[in-house]
Amino acid sequence: MQRYSGFGLAKHALSHNENWQRMWRNPTPKKKYDVIIVGGGGHGLATAYYLAKEHGITNVAVIEKGWLGGGNTARNTTIVRSNYLWDEAAELYEHAMKLWEGLSQDLNYNVMFSQRGVLNLGHTLQDMRDIQRRVNANRLNGIDGEVLDTQQVKEICPVLDCSPNTRYPVLGASWQPRGGVARHDAVAWGFARGADALGVDLIQQTEVIGMRIEDGQILGVETTRGFIAAETVGCVAAGNSGVLARMAGIKLPLESHPLQALVSEPIKPVLDTVVMSNHVHGYCSQSDKGDLVIGAGIDGYNGYGQRGSYPTIEHTLQAIVEMFPTFSRVRMNRQWGGIVDTCPDACPILSATPVKGLFFNCGWGTGGFKATPGSGNVFAWTLAKGYAHPIAAPFSIDRFVSGKLIDEHGAAGVAH
Amino acid sequence: MSQPNRLNQGGSIDRSKPLDFTFNGLRYSGYEGDTLASALLANGVDIVNRSFKYSRPRGIVASGAAEPNAIVQLGSTEAAQVPNVRATQQALYQGLSARSTNGWPNVNHDAMGLLGKLGGPMMGPGFYYKTFMAPASMWMTYEKFIRKAAGLGRAPQEKDPDIYDHYNHHCDLLIIGAGPAGLMAALTAARSGARVIICDEQETFGGSLLETADLLDGKPAQQWLANALVQLSDCGDVLMLPRTTANGYHDHNFVTLHERRTEHLADTAPEAHQSRSRMHHVRAGQVILATGSQERPVVYANNDVPGNLLCSAVSCYIRRYAVVPGQKLVVTTATDIGYQAALDWLDAGREVVAVVDCRANPDGDRVKQARQKGIRIITGSAVFEAKGSKRVTAARIAAVDLDAFTLTGQLEELACDTIASSGGFSPVVHLSAHTGARPVWNEEALGFVPGRVKGMIPAGGADAIYSLPAVLESGLQAAQQALQSCGYAAVSVDLPKASQRIESKSAALFQVPHLKPTSRAPKQFVDLQNDVTAAGIELATREGFESIEHVKRYTALGFGTDQGKLGNINGMAIAARILGQTIPETGTTVFRPNYTGITFGAIAGRHCGELFDPERYTALHAWHLKRGAKFEDVGQWKRPWYFPVGNETMHEAVARECQAVREKVGILDASTLGKIDIQGADAREFLGRVYTNKWAQLGLNKCRYGLMCKDDGMVMDDGVTTCLGDNHFLMTTTTGGAAAILDWLELWHQTEWPELEVYFNSVTDHWATMTITGPRARDLLSEVTDIDLSKDSFKFMECREGMVAGVPARVYRISFTGELTYEINVQANYAMHVWNALFEHESTYGLTPYGTETMHVLRAEKGFIIVGQDTDGSVTPEDLGMQWCVGYDKPFSWIGKRALSRPDTRRKDRKQLVGLLPTDPSVVLQEGAQIVFDPKQSIPMKMKGHVTSSYYSPTLGQGFALALVMGGAERMGEKVYMPMADGRVHEAEIVSPIFLDPKGERQNV
Amino acid sequence: MLHIYCPYCGEHREESEFRPKGQAHILRPKDPDNCSDEVWADYLFFRDNPRGLHHEMWLHATGCRKYFNVTRDTVSYEILETYKMGEQPKITAQSRAAGGEK
């Protein structure tokens, strides 16, 4: 793999950038692999990378129906944080956070992970109780966080309207300084380049159309380019997990919904932190290019159309103008939608299935991007060993039968 | 003031109305009818901005929505600032004040330009992914500098003075675009009686008719246009919306139109209460997409130097605005439009150096016309490089072999100050792609045409139909087809006669090869706003980014405020050539809303500030205000939180209010509790199914507390329900849950048990509820009612109807404080009268109003839960220790019952509701404090629960709390610990959650 | 924004009047107390989530307050029919595959 560095940039500039190598090959699929990952998004590519790097399993194919990182990796609002309430979720996201913190160096690819801090605003007394509960839990779990009052919020984010005159005044916030944003596409590309360099075959424009299962054991996948064999298959296909599960005759507790986001036209930097408000229903950060990156709510109906309904966008911008009145004259440039598969408890599924050798990593809902390295890391472990990584264990499908849900949805009220 | 590039005649500007404006602090003048761009060109302003990445000087390229460079900051005052205004779409008005968005110290001399020149070769696409990685700790510092270069314009620092409104419409036909196709469609539809909306983004209707040299019915097309507009405005059912951009096309023919009402007049709305802009939400039967086409520029070296324009823009500026943006013109073209630009330039009295045409034998009418006029025509050739830095000084041309992608033959350098290019036309398909229909490549037209969208018909240029007679006819046909779909009878309309011009077939000219390979040639720009070059696209493909989506994301092609209107197709064509593919093999182009940017304010409309979410007040709100209450937001309601007297703190006020209730009598406005009137023969049976406890035996005028679960066994709501008749019950719900519970009841009735005869109605707003509670409650109430209040005739958990203060009332004897309590319910509009009647006895009984905070303290002392505070969606009735409220042996398997026997809900060590008494009585535990059993363990600690409610109790004289603790019910008397952020560790003892009067003697007096 | 025909009101109305309520035709087990945990979990949490034709429940929340069913394509978002509670869909994945739909 060609190493990247500032020096390299200068050297390549002298040769008119004609000698840069491919970041990944475009291989012809082999007949058989040790492991097949279905889905070449951030999570799938991270899984492949860690399989090769940490478990020495390099005879791996990532099968992607479109282009690498073209699903939710390319469509999210890039927020990274680990301040989850429940121990199980906190451990998973904090595991990811620790990997984020050295990811650019590990991959030799600048994923522009920017720890500019995340504010989760509280607007009601109950919001503040929930914030205190969550921050206390985070602290005892070793995750950074503070409860801020209105004045402290104002100091961190002067552009936010912290006056008592708003419909739902800001009463305070939780503050995770290690949270922030990353460059979403770069995460997929960095993992792809790293995995490829370790020998993983990244097979794009190839769709899985069936699963070959005999005697309860997965034997491989049928694709638009023929059958590809592997006795371990990990499905990491976000919004399309349900479709894959059906191929294997498995039902998942998932529903796929449109999740919309939008960006403004680029403006000079005014917002240096990530601001999230569950009560007012808006969250916002500003990219290094100057775009305000804004997440909208999830549409309530099932949809695979990568678009949602206009009232959701309208409501989101009402929230943003309510929170940031000086953004009223800024223009919205573009809106889009992703497909998120949501679990009843707003926590993911990292699980074996009744089919031997077939594993699923799905159900991340609105929270997948921030988990990318952690998800890939524990899922790679799970695929390599054949049973769940201790961090992944609580996220088994069985929890929906036993009732042992990890209800971030009901408890924390922080959905994103 | 002189306008050196302004012609003395022609154009549709009003020379009798000069307008002054400033740009970068310098004063200029233009005329009414100008855009900011045309006025700047008239004044000879070449450099309007600096480019985003390389800080190269940039001038105006286009004349409409596609403009990538002329992005300015508008606004004469701080509050009126508007970032990123496209000068080509901004009408000039008196006093307009604009600035370039980049360039320091100014746009003509930019210090960053040097960095762009020197560092440019290192700043290829994605360079930032390859550096700034060491040491890891430095990234935030690097990023600070990167962010300094971010953004175009800036947001104002003051609140927006303007308002924005929304209109909702339904129509049969929505026609988007009022050029020849759209107008022809509108004229046709208008005669049918259909409801028609026609909009156009420009200041006036007409589209290409505004500047065309073509004749209609033997007269200038502008005359036909004027007549058509009169006809349309005479039709009652045609809504004409100029200055209105269809910015988003959503499912089921829902289109948002953004009407700029005042932006052509001033930077804020000139009249009070006038909206600056208006969003029209249109649900259309049929949509006619008549959005026309967009000319593509040609990609050649230094094609970004000011003085490089589109051919159509040159014609537009000359013909519409009487502005010639230069002296000496070279045209490089693949279409006959290039010749039109040359002819217009010549007519304006300026010099045309040459028309350089990449085609071998162009023979269209306009080619002949140019030849007749003596214009030098150089065929089979193209401009491959522009010379000049701040303005074009020359064009280098050569013969080209496009198939081999090389220059052939002699080079020539033509001195000029303007190069106009035309690489062909792309239908404006953007809106059609918004609903997910992918545009389809049309090889004949060398462009993408709209994909199929149900209810949408493309017409004219949007459908790659370019000759005027054909465009008019397509408008007519589209309207007829649309009318038929909407059920209107066919109408016949005469088409105006347009002369059929012979056009030479356009060629496909995207990038012109250079003498040097693309990687070594001077920069050949594809996306001007994002500084994406052909070399950058080449590099991206070299590095393995082969999908067009990858190319776009790696290079940022198409991600500017112009959304790649000029660059996307060229970029795709270049990628396709490098990859040895056709354009359709390389991909298609997907567009998302918005077509052009729309301000947040316009999208939000009036739903900000106090109208962001309705505020709900009880009938007694005015009284609370007068009494100086502090309010708490509960759902949409404003509830009194506490009533401070004098300078009392909340703590002091709550202590006083608590004491009043425990010793005398307090009053709470409880009107916000949800109230659902339930009637029907099966009402009782229904209650038994939705509540966890039993309802079969509840007698007339008896009240009962009930818990409601979801079918996963988790508590979702609670409240008291009263039997008002054998078929009639009144249910109360939590304040926040009222609407959801009504939906919930309807859900079960309509979908699961339609056979039950039961009806639900929300009566929350109909009844005001006044809770009087405390030892003197009976005495107080007896002053104003005829109801027999004696202990034995009106018992605890009963209801009576009677008169209170002369008003019919329902009085419930229930208690959320543990004291003797009457909840007086009267029709809401009598509430203030009754409340005042009670307060006539204020001093006699020490009647004290209290708010939600005191209510919380009093109920917590009694161990009464608040759903949503002491529960969180993971708590069962058993976890709350409320087995007394669970009808295990009810005949019907009520909602939530089955889930209680799952393995996890049967666990003994679930978190259970307990009371906590801090060892230090002065300590009030923090709500949300996490509980551990072993305070000495290291982090991460094993957390065993958390404090849900915590207060200081004036009655107990100490702090106390409710908490959910793992296995708590079996741990009475044990100590638990709460390690806090400040380093303190609080100790508390697990006790019963009922702190006061466990036998309930106080309420049974 | 979807345009939805309420079968009770007999009119097309804007989506903002309605609330989606998830998959239609989910049967609560007849005898909950005697069904397995798996059956109960299936009823509570497991959904078809099809890519394509879907039968779902909507509530005309700010209209007639009635729940009703919608057959909708989850990719194109096209609504193929709406029908009252208790009725069965005329258009199903099977009928569509067999060409039974217009």
PDB file of N, CA, C and O in Angstrom, chain A residues 374-399:
ATOM      1  N   GLY A 374     -16.226   0.387  15.838  1.00  0.00           N
ATOM      2  CA  GLY A 374     -16.520  -0.546  16.928  1.00  0.00           C
ATOM      3  C   GLY A 374     -17.362  -1.708  16.450  1.00  0.00           C
ATOM      4  O   GLY A 374     -17.122  -2.866  16.790  1.00  0.00           O
ATOM      5  N   SER A 375     -18.354  -1.395  15.640  1.00  0.00           N
ATOM      6  CA  SER A 375     -19.222  -2.417  15.085  1.00  0.00           C
ATOM      7  C   SER A 375     -18.416  -3.407  14.268  1.00  0.00           C
ATOM      8  O   SER A 375     -18.521  -4.627  14.425  1.00  0.00           O
ATOM      9  N   GLY A 376     -17.557  -2.879  13.389  1.00  0.00           N
ATOM     10  CA  GLY A 376     -16.730  -3.744  12.556  1.00  0.00           C
ATOM     11  C   GLY A 376     -15.793  -4.584  13.403  1.00  0.00           C
ATOM     12  O   GLY A 376     -15.589  -5.773  13.149  1.00  0.00           O
ATOM     13  N   ASN A 377     -15.254  -3.964  14.432  1.00  0.00           N
ATOM     14  CA  ASN A 377     -14.274  -4.642  15.273  1.00  0.00           C
ATOM     15  C   ASN A 377     -14.880  -5.817  16.033  1.00  0.00           C
ATOM     16  O   ASN A 377     -14.344  -6.928  16.004  1.00  0.00           O
ATOM     17  N   VAL A 378     -16.011  -5.608  16.676  1.00  0.00           N
ATOM     18  CA  VAL A 378     -16.595  -6.725  17.450  1.00  0.00           C
ATOM     19  C   VAL A 378     -17.267  -7.739  16.523  1.00  0.00           C
ATOM     20  O   VAL A 378     -17.317  -8.930  16.839  1.00  0.00           O
ATOM     21  N   PHE A 379     -17.732  -7.282  15.384  1.00  0.00           N
ATOM     22  CA  PHE A 379     -18.373  -8.230  14.456  1.00  0.00           C
ATOM     23  C   PHE A 379     -17.304  -9.118  13.803  1.00  0.00           C
ATOM     24  O   PHE A 379     -17.521 -10.304  13.586  1.00  0.00           O
ATOM     25  N   ALA A 380     -16.140  -8.530  13.517  1.00  0.00           N
ATOM     26  CA  ALA A 380     -15.042  -9.330  12.968  1.00  0.00           C
ATOM     27  C   ALA A 380     -14.654 -10.417  13.974  1.00  0.00           C
ATOM     28  O   ALA A 380     -14.479 -11.587  13.615  1.00  0.00           O
ATOM     29  N   TRP A 381     -14.562 -10.039  15.212  1.00  0.00           N
ATOM     30  CA  TRP A 381     -14.246 -11.002  16.285  1.00  0.00           C
ATOM     31  C   TRP A 381     -15.278 -12.118  16.289  1.00  0.00           C
ATOM     32  O   TRP A 381     -14.966 -13.299  16.348  1.00  0.00           O
ATOM     33  N   THR A 382     -16.555 -11.692  16.220  1.00  0.00           N
ATOM     34  CA  THR A 382     -17.662 -12.656  16.261  1.00  0.00           C
ATOM     35  C   THR A 382     -17.586 -13.618  15.072  1.00  0.00           C
ATOM     36  O   THR A 382     -17.768 -14.828  15.233  1.00  0.00           O
ATOM     37  N   LEU A 383     -17.282 -13.093  13.882  1.00  0.00           N
ATOM     38  CA  LEU A 383     -17.189 -13.962  12.699  1.00  0.00           C
ATOM     39  C   LEU A 383     -15.976 -14.887  12.808  1.00  0.00           C
ATOM     40  O   LEU A 383     -16.026 -16.060  12.424  1.00  0.00           O
ATOM     41  N   ALA A 384     -14.892 -14.338  13.343  1.00  0.00           N
ATOM     42  CA  ALA A 384     -13.665 -15.125  13.430  1.00  0.00           C
ATOM     43  C   ALA A 384     -13.819 -16.272  14.417  1.00  0.00           C
ATOM     44  O   ALA A 384     -13.366 -17.394  14.175  1.00  0.00           O
ATOM     45  N   LYS A 385     -14.478 -16.018  15.546  1.00  0.00           N
ATOM     46  CA  LYS A 385     -14.588 -17.039  16.594  1.00  0.00           C
ATOM     47  C   LYS A 385     -15.840 -17.901  16.453  1.00  0.00           C
ATOM     48  O   LYS A 385     -15.924 -18.962  17.054  1.00  0.00           O
ATOM     49  N   GLY A 386     -16.824 -17.371  15.745  1.00  0.00           N
ATOM     50  CA  GLY A 386     -18.058 -18.133  15.610  1.00  0.00           C
ATOM     51  C   GLY A 386     -19.046 -17.903  16.742  1.00  0.00           C
ATOM     52  O   GLY A 386     -20.120 -18.499  16.773  1.00  0.00           O
ATOM     53  N   TYR A 387     -18.686 -17.085  17.709  1.00  0.00           N
ATOM     54  CA  TYR A 387     -19.645 -16.714  18.757  1.00  0.00           C
ATOM     55  C   TYR A 387     -19.411 -15.257  19.130  1.00  0.00           C
ATOM     56  O   TYR A 387     -18.383 -14.678  18.773  1.00  0.00           O
ATOM     57  N   ALA A 388     -20.361 -14.696  19.872  1.00  0.00           N
ATOM     58  CA  ALA A 388     -20.374 -13.240  20.028  1.00  0.00           C
ATOM     59  C   ALA A 388     -19.230 -12.716  20.885  1.00  0.00           C
ATOM     60  O   ALA A 388     -18.918 -13.270  21.939  1.00  0.00           O
ATOM     61  N   HIS A 389     -18.644 -11.640  20.433  1.00  0.00           N
ATOM     62  CA  HIS A 389     -17.717 -10.843  21.250  1.00  0.00           C
ATOM     63  C   HIS A 389     -18.474 -10.401  22.511  1.00  0.00           C
ATOM     64  O   HIS A 389     -19.666 -10.108  22.437  1.00  0.00           O
ATOM     65  N   PRO A 390     -17.782 -10.354  23.658  1.00  0.00           N
ATOM     66  CA  PRO A 390     -18.509  -9.990  24.895  1.00  0.00           C
ATOM     67  C   PRO A 390     -19.284  -8.680  24.769  1.00  0.00           C
ATOM     68  O   PRO A 390     -20.383  -8.541  25.328  1.00  0.00           O
ATOM     69  N   ILE A 391     -18.744  -7.730  24.030  1.00  0.00           N
ATOM     70  CA  ILE A 391     -19.466  -6.448  23.873  1.00  0.00           C
ATOM     71  C   ILE A 391     -20.698  -6.638  22.997  1.00  0.00           C
ATOM     72  O   ILE A 391     -21.721  -5.975  23.175  1.00  0.00           O
ATOM     73  N   ALA A 392     -20.613  -7.585  22.069  1.00  0.00           N
ATOM     74  CA  ALA A 392     -21.728  -7.807  21.146  1.00  0.00           C
ATOM     75  C   ALA A 392     -22.799  -8.703  21.756  1.00  0.00           C
ATOM     76  O   ALA A 392     -23.957  -8.670  21.331  1.00  0.00           O
ATOM     77  N   ALA A 393     -22.412  -9.481  22.745  1.00  0.00           N
ATOM     78  CA  ALA A 393     -23.316 -10.510  23.259  1.00  0.00           C
ATOM     79  C   ALA A 393     -24.710 -10.003  23.656  1.00  0.00           C
ATOM     80  O   ALA A 393     -25.713 -10.647  23.342  1.00  0.00           O
ATOM     81  N   PRO A 394     -24.807  -8.853  24.338  1.00  0.00           N
ATOM     82  CA  PRO A 394     -26.163  -8.411  24.726  1.00  0.00           C
ATOM     83  C   PRO A 394     -27.042  -8.037  23.542  1.00  0.00           C
ATOM     84  O   PRO A 394     -28.251  -7.858  23.703  1.00  0.00           O
ATOM     85  N   PHE A 395     -26.438  -7.922  22.350  1.00  0.00           N
ATOM     86  CA  PHE A 395     -27.203  -7.435  21.196  1.00  0.00           C
ATOM     87  C   PHE A 395     -27.700  -8.578  20.313  1.00  0.00           C
ATOM     88  O   PHE A 395     -27.886  -8.424  19.115  1.00  0.00           O
ATOM     89  N   SER A 396     -27.915  -9.724  20.945  1.00  0.00           N
ATOM     90  CA  SER A 396     -28.401 -10.898  20.224  1.00  0.00           C
ATOM     91  C   SER A 396     -29.886 -10.764  19.889  1.00  0.00           C
ATOM     92  O   SER A 396     -30.631 -10.044  20.569  1.00  0.00           O
ATOM     93  N   ILE A 397     -30.304 -11.474  18.857  1.00  0.00           N
ATOM     94  CA  ILE A 397     -31.729 -11.446  18.486  1.00  0.00           C
ATOM     95  C   ILE A 397     -32.599 -12.028  19.598  1.00  0.00           C
ATOM     96  O   ILE A 397     -33.770 -11.671  19.747  1.00  0.00           O
ATOM     97  N   ASP A 398     -31.991 -12.920  20.398  1.00  0.00           N
ATOM     98  CA  ASP A 398     -32.763 -13.583  21.467  1.00  0.00           C
ATOM     99  C   ASP A 398     -33.418 -12.610  22.428  1.00  0.00           C
ATOM    100  O   ASP A 398     -34.394 -12.942  23.085  1.00  0.00           O
ATOM    101  N   ARG A 399     -32.845 -11.415  22.514  1.00  0.00           N
ATOM    102  CA  ARG A 399     -33.381 -10.501  23.523  1.00  0.00           C
ATOM    103  C   ARG A 399     -34.841 -10.149  23.271  1.00  0.00           C
ATOM    104  O   ARG A 399     -35.561  -9.773  24.198  1.00  0.00           O
TER     105      ARG A 399
END
